[in-house]
Every structure is written in C-alpha cells, then in structure tokens.
Coordinates of C-alpha atoms and ligand atoms in Angstrom, one line a residue:
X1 CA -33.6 -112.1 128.8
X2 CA -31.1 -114.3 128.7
X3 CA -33.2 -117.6 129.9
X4 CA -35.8 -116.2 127.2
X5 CA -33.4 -116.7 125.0
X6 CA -31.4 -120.0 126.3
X7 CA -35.5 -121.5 126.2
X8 CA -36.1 -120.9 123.0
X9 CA -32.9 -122.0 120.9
X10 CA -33.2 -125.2 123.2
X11 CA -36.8 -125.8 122.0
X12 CA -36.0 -124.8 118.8
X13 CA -33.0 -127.0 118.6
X14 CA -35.1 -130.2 119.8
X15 CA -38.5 -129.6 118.1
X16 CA -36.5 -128.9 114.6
X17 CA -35.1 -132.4 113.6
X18 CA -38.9 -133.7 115.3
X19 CA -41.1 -131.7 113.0
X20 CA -38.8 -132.2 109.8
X21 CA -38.4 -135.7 110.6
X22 CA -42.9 -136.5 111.4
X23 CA -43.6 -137.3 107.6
X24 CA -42.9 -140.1 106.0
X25 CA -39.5 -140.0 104.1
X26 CA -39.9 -141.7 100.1
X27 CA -38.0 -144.9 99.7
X28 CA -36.8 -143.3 96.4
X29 CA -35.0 -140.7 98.7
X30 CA -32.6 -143.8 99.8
X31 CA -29.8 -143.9 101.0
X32 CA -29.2 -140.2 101.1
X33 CA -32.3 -138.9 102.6
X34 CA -32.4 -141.1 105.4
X35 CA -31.5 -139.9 109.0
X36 CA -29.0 -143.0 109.1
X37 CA -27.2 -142.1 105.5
X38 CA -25.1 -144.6 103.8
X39 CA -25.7 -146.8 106.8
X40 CA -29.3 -147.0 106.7
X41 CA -30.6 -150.4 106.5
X42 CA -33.8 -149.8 105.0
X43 CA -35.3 -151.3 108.1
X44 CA -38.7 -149.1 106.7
X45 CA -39.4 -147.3 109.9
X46 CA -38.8 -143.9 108.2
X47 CA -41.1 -144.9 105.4
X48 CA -44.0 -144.4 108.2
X49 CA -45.4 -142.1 110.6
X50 CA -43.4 -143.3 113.1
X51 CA -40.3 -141.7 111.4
X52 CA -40.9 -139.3 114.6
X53 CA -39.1 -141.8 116.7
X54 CA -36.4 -142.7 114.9
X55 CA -33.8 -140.6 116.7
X56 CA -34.1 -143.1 119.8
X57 CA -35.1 -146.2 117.5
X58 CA -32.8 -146.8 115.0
X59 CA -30.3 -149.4 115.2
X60 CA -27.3 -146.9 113.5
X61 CA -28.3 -143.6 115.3
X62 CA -26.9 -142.3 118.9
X63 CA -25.7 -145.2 121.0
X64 CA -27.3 -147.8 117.7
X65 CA -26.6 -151.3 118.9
X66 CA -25.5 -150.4 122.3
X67 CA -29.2 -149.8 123.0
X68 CA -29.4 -154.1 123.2
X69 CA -27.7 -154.3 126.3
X70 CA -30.5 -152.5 127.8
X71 CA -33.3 -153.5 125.9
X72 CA -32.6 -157.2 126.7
X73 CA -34.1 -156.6 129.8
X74 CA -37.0 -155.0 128.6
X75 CA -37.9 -157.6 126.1
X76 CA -36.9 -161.0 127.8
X77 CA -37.0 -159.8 131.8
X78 CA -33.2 -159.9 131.9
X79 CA -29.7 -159.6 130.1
X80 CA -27.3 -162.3 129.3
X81 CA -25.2 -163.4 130.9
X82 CA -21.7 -161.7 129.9
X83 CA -19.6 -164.2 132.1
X84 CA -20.1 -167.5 129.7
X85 CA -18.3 -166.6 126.2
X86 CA -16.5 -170.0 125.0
X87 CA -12.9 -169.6 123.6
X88 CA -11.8 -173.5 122.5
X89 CA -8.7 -172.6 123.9
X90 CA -10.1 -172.3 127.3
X91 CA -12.9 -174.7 126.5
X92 CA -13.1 -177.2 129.6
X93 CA -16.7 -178.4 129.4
X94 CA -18.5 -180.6 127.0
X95 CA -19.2 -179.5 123.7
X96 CA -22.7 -179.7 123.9
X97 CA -22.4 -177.2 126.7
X98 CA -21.7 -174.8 124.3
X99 CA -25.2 -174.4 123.1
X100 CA -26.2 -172.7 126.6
X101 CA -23.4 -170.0 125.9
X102 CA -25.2 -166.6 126.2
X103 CA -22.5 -163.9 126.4
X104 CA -22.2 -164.8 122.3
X105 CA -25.8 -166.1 121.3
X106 CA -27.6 -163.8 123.9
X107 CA -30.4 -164.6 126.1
X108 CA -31.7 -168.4 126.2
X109 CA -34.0 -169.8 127.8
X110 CA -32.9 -173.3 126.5
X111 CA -30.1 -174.7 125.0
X112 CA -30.0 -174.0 120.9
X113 CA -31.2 -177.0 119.3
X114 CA -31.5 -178.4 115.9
X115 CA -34.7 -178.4 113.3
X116 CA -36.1 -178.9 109.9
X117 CA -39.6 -178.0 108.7
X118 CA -42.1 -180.5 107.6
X119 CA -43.1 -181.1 104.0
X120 CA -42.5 -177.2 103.0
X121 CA -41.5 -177.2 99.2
X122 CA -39.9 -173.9 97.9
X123 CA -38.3 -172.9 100.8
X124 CA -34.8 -171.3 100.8
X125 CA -33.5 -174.2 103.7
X126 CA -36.5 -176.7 104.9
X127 CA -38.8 -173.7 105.5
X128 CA -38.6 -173.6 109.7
X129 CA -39.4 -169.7 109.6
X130 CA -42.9 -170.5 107.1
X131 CA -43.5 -173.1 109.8
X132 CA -43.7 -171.4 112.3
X133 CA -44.9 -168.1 111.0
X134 CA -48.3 -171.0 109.6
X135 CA -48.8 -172.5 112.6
X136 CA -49.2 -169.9 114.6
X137 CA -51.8 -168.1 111.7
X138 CA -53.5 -171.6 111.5
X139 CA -53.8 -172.2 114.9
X140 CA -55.6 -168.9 115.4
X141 CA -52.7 -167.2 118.0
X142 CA -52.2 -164.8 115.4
X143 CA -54.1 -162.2 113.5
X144 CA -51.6 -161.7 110.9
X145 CA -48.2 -161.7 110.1
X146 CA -45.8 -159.4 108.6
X147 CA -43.2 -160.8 106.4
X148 CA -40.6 -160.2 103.8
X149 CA -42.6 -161.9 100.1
X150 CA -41.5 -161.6 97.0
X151 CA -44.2 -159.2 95.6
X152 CA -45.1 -160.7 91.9
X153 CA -45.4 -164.7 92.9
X154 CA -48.0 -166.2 94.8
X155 CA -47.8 -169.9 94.0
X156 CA -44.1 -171.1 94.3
X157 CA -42.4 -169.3 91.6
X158 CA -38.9 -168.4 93.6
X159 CA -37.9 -165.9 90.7
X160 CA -36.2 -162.9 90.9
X161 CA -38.6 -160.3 92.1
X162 CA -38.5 -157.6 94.7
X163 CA -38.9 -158.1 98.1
X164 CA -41.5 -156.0 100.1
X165 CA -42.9 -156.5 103.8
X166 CA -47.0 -157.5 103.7
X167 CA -49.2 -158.0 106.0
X168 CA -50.1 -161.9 105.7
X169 CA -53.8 -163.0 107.1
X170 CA -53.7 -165.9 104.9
X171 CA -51.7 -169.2 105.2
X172 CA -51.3 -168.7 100.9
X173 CA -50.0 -165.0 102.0
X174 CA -47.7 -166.0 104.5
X175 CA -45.9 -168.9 101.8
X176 CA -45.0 -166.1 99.4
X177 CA -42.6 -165.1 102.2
X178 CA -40.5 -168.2 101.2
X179 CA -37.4 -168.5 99.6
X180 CA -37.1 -164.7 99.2
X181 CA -33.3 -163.3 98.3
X182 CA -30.6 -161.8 100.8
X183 CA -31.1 -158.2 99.9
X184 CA -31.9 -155.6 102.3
X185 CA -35.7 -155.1 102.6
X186 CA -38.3 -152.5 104.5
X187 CA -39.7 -154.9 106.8
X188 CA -41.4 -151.8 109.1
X189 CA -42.9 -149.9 106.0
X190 CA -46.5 -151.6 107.0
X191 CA -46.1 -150.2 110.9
X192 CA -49.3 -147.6 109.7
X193 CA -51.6 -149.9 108.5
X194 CA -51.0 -152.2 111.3
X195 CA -52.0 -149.2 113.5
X196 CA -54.9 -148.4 110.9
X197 CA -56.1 -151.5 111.4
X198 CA -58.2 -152.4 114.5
X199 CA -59.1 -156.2 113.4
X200 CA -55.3 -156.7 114.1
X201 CA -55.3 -157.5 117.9
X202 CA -52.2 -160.1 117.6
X203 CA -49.9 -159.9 116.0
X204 CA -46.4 -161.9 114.6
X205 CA -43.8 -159.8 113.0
X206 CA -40.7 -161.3 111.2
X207 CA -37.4 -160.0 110.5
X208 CA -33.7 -158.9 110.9
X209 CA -32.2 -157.9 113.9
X210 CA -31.5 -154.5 112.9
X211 CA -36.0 -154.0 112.0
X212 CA -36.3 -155.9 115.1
X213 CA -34.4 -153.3 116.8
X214 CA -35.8 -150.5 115.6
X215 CA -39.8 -152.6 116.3
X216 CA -39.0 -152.9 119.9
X217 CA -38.6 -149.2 120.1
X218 CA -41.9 -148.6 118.9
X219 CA -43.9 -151.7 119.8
X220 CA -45.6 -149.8 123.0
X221 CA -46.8 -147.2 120.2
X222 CA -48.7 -149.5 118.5
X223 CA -51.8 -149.4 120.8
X224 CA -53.8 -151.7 119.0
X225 CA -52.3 -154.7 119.5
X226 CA -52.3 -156.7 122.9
X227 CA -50.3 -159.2 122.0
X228 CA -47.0 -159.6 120.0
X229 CA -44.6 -162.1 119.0
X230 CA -41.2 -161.7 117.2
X231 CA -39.6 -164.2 115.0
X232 CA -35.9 -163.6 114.0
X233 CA -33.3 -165.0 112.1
X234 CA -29.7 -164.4 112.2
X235 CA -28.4 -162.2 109.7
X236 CA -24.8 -161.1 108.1
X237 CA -23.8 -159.4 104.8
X238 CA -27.1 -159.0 102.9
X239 CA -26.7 -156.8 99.9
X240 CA -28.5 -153.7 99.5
X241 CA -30.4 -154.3 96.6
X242 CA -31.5 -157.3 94.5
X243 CA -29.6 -156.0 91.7
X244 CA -26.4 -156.3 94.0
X245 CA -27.5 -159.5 94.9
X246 CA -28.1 -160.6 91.5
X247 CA -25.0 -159.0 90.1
X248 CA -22.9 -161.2 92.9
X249 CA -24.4 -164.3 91.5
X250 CA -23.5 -162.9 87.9
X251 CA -19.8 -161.4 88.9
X252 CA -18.9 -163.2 91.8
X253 CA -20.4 -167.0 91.4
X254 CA -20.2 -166.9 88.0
X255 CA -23.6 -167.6 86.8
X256 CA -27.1 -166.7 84.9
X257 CA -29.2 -165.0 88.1
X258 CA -31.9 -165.7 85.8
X259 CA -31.9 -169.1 86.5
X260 CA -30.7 -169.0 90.8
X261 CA -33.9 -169.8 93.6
X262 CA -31.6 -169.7 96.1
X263 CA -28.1 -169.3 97.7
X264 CA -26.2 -169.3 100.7
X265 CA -23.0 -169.0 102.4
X266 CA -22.1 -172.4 103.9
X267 CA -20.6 -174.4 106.8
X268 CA -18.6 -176.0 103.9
X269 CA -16.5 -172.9 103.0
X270 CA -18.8 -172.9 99.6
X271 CA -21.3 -170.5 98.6
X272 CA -24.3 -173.1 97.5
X273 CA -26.2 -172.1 94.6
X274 CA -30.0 -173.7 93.7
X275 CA -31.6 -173.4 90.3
X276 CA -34.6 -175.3 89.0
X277 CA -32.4 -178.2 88.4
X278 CA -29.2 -178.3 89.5
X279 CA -27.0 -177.9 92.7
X280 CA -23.7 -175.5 92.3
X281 CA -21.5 -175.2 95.2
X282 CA -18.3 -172.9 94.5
X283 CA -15.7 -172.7 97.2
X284 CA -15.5 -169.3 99.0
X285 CA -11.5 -168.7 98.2
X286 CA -12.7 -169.0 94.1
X287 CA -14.5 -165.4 94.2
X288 CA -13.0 -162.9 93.3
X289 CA -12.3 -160.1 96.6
X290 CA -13.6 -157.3 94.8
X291 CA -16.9 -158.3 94.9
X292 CA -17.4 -158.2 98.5
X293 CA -18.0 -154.3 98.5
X294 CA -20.8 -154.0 96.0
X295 CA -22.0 -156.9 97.2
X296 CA -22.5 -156.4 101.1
X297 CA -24.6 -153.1 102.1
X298 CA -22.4 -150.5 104.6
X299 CA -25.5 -151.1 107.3
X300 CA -24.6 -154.8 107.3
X301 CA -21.0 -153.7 107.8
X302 CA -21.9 -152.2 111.3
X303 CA -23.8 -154.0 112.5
X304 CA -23.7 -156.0 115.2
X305 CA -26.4 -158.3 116.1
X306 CA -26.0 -161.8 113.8
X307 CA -27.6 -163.4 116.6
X308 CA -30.7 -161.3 116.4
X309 CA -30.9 -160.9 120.5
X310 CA -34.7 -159.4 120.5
X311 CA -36.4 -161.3 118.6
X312 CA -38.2 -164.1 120.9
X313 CA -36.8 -167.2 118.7
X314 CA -34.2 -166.9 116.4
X315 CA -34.3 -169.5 113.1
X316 CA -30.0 -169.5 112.1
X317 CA -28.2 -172.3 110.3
X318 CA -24.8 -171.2 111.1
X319 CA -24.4 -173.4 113.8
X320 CA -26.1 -176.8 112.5
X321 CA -24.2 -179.6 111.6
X322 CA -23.6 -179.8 107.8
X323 CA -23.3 -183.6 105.9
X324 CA -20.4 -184.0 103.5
X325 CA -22.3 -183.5 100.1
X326 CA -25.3 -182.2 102.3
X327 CA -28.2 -179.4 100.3
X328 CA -29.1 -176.3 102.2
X329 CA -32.9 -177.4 101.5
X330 CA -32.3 -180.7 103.6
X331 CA -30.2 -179.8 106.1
X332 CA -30.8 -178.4 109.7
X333 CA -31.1 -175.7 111.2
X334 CA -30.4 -173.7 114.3
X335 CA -33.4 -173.0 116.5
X336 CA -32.9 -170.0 119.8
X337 CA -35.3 -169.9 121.9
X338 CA -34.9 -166.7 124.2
X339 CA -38.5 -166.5 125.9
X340 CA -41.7 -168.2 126.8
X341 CA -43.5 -166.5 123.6
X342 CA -40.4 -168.1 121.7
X343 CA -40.8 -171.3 123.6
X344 CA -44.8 -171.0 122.7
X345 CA -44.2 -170.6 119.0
X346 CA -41.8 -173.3 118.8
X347 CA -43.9 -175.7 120.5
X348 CA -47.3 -174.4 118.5
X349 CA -45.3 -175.4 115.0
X350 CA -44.3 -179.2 116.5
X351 CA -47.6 -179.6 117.8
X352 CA -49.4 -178.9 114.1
X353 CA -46.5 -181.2 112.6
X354 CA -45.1 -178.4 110.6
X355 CA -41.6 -178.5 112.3
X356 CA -39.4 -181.2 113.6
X357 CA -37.4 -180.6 116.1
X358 CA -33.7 -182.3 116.6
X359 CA -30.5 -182.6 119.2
X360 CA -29.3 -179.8 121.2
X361 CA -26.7 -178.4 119.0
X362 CA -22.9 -179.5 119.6
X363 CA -19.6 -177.5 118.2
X364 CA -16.0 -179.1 118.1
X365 CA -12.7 -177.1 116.9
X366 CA -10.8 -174.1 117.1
X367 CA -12.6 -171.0 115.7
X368 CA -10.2 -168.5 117.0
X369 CA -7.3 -168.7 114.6
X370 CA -9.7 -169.1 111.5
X371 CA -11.3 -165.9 112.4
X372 CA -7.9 -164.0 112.9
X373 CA -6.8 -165.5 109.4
X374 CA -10.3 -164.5 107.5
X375 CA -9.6 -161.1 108.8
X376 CA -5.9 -160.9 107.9
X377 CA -7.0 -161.8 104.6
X378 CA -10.5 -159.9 104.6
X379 CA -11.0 -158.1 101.3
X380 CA -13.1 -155.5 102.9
X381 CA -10.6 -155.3 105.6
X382 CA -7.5 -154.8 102.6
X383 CA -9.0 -152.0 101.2
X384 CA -9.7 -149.6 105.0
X385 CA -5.5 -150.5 104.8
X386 CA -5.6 -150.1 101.0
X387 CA -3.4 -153.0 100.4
X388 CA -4.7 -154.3 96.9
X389 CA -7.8 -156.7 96.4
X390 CA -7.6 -159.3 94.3
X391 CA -9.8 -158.7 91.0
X392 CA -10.2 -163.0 90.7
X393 CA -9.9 -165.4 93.1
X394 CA -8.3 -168.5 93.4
X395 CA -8.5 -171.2 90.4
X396 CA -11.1 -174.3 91.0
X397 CA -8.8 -177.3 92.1
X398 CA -7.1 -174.7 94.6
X399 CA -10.2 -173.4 96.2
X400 CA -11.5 -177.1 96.3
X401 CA -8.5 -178.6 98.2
X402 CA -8.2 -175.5 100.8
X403 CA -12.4 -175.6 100.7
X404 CA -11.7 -179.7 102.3
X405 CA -8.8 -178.7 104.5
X406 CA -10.9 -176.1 106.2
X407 CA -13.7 -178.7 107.0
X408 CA -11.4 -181.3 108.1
X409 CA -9.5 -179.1 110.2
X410 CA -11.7 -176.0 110.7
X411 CA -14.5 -175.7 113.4
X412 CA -17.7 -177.4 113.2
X413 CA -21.1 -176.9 114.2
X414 CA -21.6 -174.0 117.1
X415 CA -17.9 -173.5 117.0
X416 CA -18.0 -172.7 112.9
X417 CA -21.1 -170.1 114.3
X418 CA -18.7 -168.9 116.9
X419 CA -16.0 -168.0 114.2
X420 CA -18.4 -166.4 112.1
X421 CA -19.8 -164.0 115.1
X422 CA -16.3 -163.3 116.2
X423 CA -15.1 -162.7 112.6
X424 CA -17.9 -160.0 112.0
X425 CA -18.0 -158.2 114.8
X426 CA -14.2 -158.1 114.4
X427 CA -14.5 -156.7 111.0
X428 CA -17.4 -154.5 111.7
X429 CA -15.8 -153.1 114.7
X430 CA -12.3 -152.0 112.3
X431 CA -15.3 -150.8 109.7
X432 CA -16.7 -148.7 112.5
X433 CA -13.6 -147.7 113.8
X434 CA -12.5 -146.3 110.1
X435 CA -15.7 -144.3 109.3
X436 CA -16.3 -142.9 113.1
X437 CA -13.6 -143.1 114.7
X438 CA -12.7 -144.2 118.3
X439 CA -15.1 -142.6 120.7
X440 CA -18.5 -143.4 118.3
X441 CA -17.4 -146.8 117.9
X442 CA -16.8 -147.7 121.4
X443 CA -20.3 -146.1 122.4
X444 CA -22.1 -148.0 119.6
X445 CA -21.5 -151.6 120.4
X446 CA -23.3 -153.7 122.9
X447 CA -21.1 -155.3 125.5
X448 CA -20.4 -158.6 124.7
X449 CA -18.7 -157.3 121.3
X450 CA -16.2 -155.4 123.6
X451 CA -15.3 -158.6 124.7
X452 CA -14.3 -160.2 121.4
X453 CA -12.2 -157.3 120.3
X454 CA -10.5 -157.4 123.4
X455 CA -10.1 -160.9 123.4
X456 CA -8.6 -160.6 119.9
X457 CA -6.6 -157.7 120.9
X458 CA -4.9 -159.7 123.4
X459 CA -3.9 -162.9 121.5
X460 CA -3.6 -161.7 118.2
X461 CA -0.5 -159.2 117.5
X462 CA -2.1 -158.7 114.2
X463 CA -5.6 -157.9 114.9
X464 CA -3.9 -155.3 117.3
X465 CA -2.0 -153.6 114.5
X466 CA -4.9 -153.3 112.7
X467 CA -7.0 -151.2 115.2
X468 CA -4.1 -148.7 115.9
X469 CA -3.4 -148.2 112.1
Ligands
LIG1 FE1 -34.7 -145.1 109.3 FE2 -34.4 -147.8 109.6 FE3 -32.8 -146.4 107.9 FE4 -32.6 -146.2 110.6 S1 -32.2 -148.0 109.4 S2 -32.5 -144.5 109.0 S3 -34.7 -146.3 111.2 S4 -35.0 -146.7 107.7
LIG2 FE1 -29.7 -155.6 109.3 FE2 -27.5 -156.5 110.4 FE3 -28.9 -158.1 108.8 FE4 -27.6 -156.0 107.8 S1 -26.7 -157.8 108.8 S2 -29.7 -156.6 107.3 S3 -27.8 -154.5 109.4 S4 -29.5 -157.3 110.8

C-alpha cells in the first residue's frame, strides 16, 4: 500500500546515513570523508563510536552553532543574557562593568578577571590551563584528564611535534599538554576508551569550543562517569595542520619553525614569536595577506564561538591588559568563570598555589571602527569579493609606526577582546554567507552573533555592501 511504502523509504531514508555513519571514520580520510567536509574541524568525534551521533552533535552540521543558544541552558541552568552587549559608543557605565557583559562573553557567573600560573616553565603564556588541569588531578577531584600533548616529548622539549588528545592520569602526563602549537587537533578521538574504561568515574576534559560542542552532545552517553568538568579556552584562526602552522612561521613571520616554541597573535598588533633564546615580535600589517588562507582552517572560518560558551571556565588572553614591551609567558590572562564547577576548579588551583589570581578585568576605547577597518581591509574578506591580496606586506618601519598608533589609539583590554569577537563573527558570518548562502547562514548562528551583524549593518554603510554583494 501506499503507507507500506511511505514507511519504508522514511525508515530507509533515516536508518541509511545512521548505519553508514556507526563506524569509526579513519583520520587519513580527512577532510573529505568527514560528514562536515572542508569544514570539519577535526574535533575527533567521528574517529569513535560515537560517530552515530554526529548528525545532532557536530558544531558545522544542521543548525551547528545555533545549537548554543539552547544548550546554554542545559549546561549552566540558563542563557545569557542577550540585553547587555557594550558598544563604546553607547558605553555609559564604568569600564570595569564591562567584564559582567554576557550577550558577548556568554554566561558568567562572575565578572572575568585576570590570572597567571605559578612557577609553570614551558608553558605557551604562564601555564593557567596546566594549573588548573594539575590541581584538580593532584587534589584527587579528578580521575584523569584529557588534553591536547605533543605526542614525542615528555619532559619540556616544546618542539615541533604532532598534537594528539591523551588521556592524562599523571601530573607528568598532564605537563606534556603544555605549550602545544595552534593547529587543529582531535581532542574527542579518546571518547571510547574513556567509555572502555570503568576506573574513570571523574573526569576533566579540555578543549576548543567547537570539541566542546560536539562533548556536550554526548556527555549523557558516556555512562561511566558521574562527574565531569570542562575547561575551555577561547579560540580563533587555528591552522589545520602543523605543517600550515609551521609554514606560516616559515612564509608569513619570516622565520626557521625549527627553532619557534611558541607564538601568538597579540594585544600589541604583533604576532610574538618565542625560540629557545630570543623574543621576535613582527607587527601584524608586515605579513604578507596571502598567507591568511593556508594558514587559517575553513572550520575556524565558521565558526562562531571564540568565547567557548560551554565550557565551565574559559582560560583567554584576549582581553588582559598587555605591558609595553610585555612577553606572552609573563603576562596575564583572562579567566571566565560561567558555573559553580568553573568556580570549583578555579578556586581548587589558588588553593594548591598553582594559580594566582588578579583584578577584574577593565577595557577602555573604541573597538567598533577598528573592527569595520580590519574587515574592509580583511585579506580573506578581499578574495570572497576577489579584489587582489597583497603577496607581501607592509615594510618594517611602516608596520612598526601603524603597530604603536593602534595601541595608543586602539582599544585596550576587554574592549581590544570586544573588537576581536565582533571582527570574527563579522568575517565568518560574510564567510558563511558566501559558501551557504542566506537561509543556512542565518539558521547556523547563535543569537547574540545576529546582534553584531546587525549592529554593524546599521552603522557601517560598508559592512552593508559587503553582505548584499
Ligand atoms: Fe565529525 Fe567533529 Fe568533523 Fe564534525 S567537526 S565532522 S563532529 S570530526
Ligand atoms: Fe574550533 Fe572555532 Fe577554534 Fe576553529 S576557531 S578550532 S572551529 S573553536
């Protein structure tokens, strides 16, 4: 009949994907064999048995990051609140009230404040997400940990080596997870021997907002465990591999990635490079624009969750202050706490003297013109319009002076994190809007990003032209 028939090419149609989809999918198959394609962010889920849920758990599938607007409740008993966003134009309270603004930094169950690890050498910055992760194995809260570690060093070396996600039971396990390069990495690939593994009871898993994502979808499937903990860190532009990474410190910084421990993208307007022993900071405007697109995965380009809004604290350095002349390795960082688990961890690491804990973070300047001038002049924004990208950037001297007009007269602290957010989800959104058009794009992003494009929209004539072309 014709309900026979109606039955089974529906059942068909819905137990197809499931049954292709139960077994494990090789990382060798990446990108292309991956549910999410080109935009797959190698979060490791599909490298598991729990590839069966990644329909409804993936950050890049379906509704993708829309999902956070819902899952906030879930995971932290309520959304943010969407009716807070600072613009500096409109800015009438204190600075420091800014670090209670949720609609951009999601849920917070204190103000964002500042902190350094204690005494942790070899860490990328001062080591606050070792801390932590330590404290809470030491002081027996934890079974184990899962982490990002570089796989071929196990006593400080910070070569180059590829990243993979263990499962740390040791304090000497968890410190390979430090200083470990910005290249995408399959944080979720150990989900089956967590499962496999009934000694596990609690647990602490650390990662990207995108893995986290795609963990809170499956946390209730992991039946083992009674009791879990999530430590973020905010996250924009990683590369896709270490070889892209490398090659940008080769091609785009100019130097031997032989010799690099560690970089970052700075408050300063300068990328800051650390080898064994020296310092290099090179000002953004000196690369050259081509570099951006091998140098920043397409998952990172469509993303939008920087502020990691699941995870139960977030580690971030985007808005702490930075000292003229200041290292990544001594500065401070950002510390959200959006839960009572958060809150616990925190308090666990300054209790064991591992962390150190300083102001409530304050933000001063203008961050929206910056951000609509970084996207007018976006190389991966030039070529979705194909206007031409430069092939080198700007000489030394020149980079330099703009580098120190841009810090004098740029935003500062929370406000230089506000122009960040607001520039990415502004470029991601024209990313999205290019590859999927209109009606995908508008369904995959949470709420609060509506806000800044519309925002933008409406006091930027430029910006404007850009979406409609
Ligand atoms: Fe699978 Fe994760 Fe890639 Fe999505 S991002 S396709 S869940 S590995
Ligand atoms: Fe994942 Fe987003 Fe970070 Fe890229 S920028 S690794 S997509 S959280």
């Amino acid at each position: 009949t014709l309900s026979t028939l109606v039955f089974v090419n529906s059942f068909s149609f819905r137990s197809i994907p499931t049954r292709a989809l139960s077994k494990p999918i090789d990382p060798a198959g990446w990108p292309d064999r991956f549910p999410a394609k080109e935009h797959c962010s190698k979060c490791g889920l599909c490298e598991t048995s729990f590839v069966s849920n990644v329909t409804d758990a993936c950050a890049f599938l379906g509704p993708g990051m829309a999902r956070i607007d819902e899952m906030e409740s879930i995971v932290h008993g309520r959304r943010r609140n969407l009716d807070d966003m600072v613009w500096s134009k409109k800015m009438s309270r204190s600075s420091s009230a800014g670090a209670e603004e949720e609609a951009r930094f999601g849920v917070l169950q204190q103000p964002i404040r500042l902190a350094k690890g204690n005494d942790m050498d070899n860490a990328q910055w001062t080591g606050v997400v070792t801390s932590i992760a330590l404290a809470m194995l030491e002081s027996d809260q934890v079974d184990a940990v899962i982490c990002i570690a570089n796989t071929d060093r196990d006593n400080g070396d910070t070569s180059w080596a590829s990243s993979e996600p263990i499962v740390a039971r040791t304090a000497q396990e968890v410190l390979r997870g430090r200083g470990v390069k910005p290249a995408l990495a399959p944080s979720l690939r150990v989900l089956d021997e967590i499962q496999n593994d009934p000694s596990i009871r609690r647990l602490l898993f650390c990662g990207v907002g995108c893995a986290i994502q795609a963990f809170r979808a499956i946390q209730s499937d992991l039946t083992n465990l009674e009791q879990v903990y999530v430590l973020g860190t905010n996250c924009a532009d990683n590369s896709p591999t270490v070889e892209a990474a490398q090659n940008f410190i080769k091609e785009g910084v100019k130097m031997d990635a032989s010799t690099v421990k560690g970089y970052e993208f700075m408050q300063d307007f300068k990328v800051h490079v650390k080898t064994a022993d020296s310092y290099v900071t090179k000002p953004y405007f000196t690369l050259p624009g081509t570099i951006a697109d091998s140098s920043i995965a397409m998952s990172c380009r469509a993303c939008f969750d920087y502020t990691n809004a699941l995870a139960d604290v977030v580690v971030g350095y985007m808005g702490a202050p930075l000292e003229a002349d200041a290292r990544m390795d001594g500065s401070f960082q950002t510390l959200t706490v959006r839960n009572e688990r958060g809150a616990q961890m925190v308090q666990t690491a300054v209790d064991s003297s591992r962390l150190i804990l300083g102001e409530v973070a304050t933000g001063k300047g203008s961050h929206e013109q910056l951000a609509v001038a970084t996207i007018t002049s976006d190389a991966l924004v030039a070529s979705m319009v194909n206007q031409t990208v430069p092939k080198v950037g700007m000489p030394g001297w020149m980079g330099e002076l703009m580098a120190f007009g841009m810090r004098q007269f740029g935003p500062k602290g929370l406000n230089f994190a506000r122009y960040s957010i607001d520039y990415h989800v502004l470029r991601n959104y024209l990313h999205i809007l290019d590859t999927w058009g209109q009606e995908r794009a508008d369904s995959f992003i949470p709420q609060y990003t509506r806000y800044i494009v519309d925002y933008y929209k409406e006091i930027d004539t430029e910006f404007a032209t850009l979406i409609s072309a």
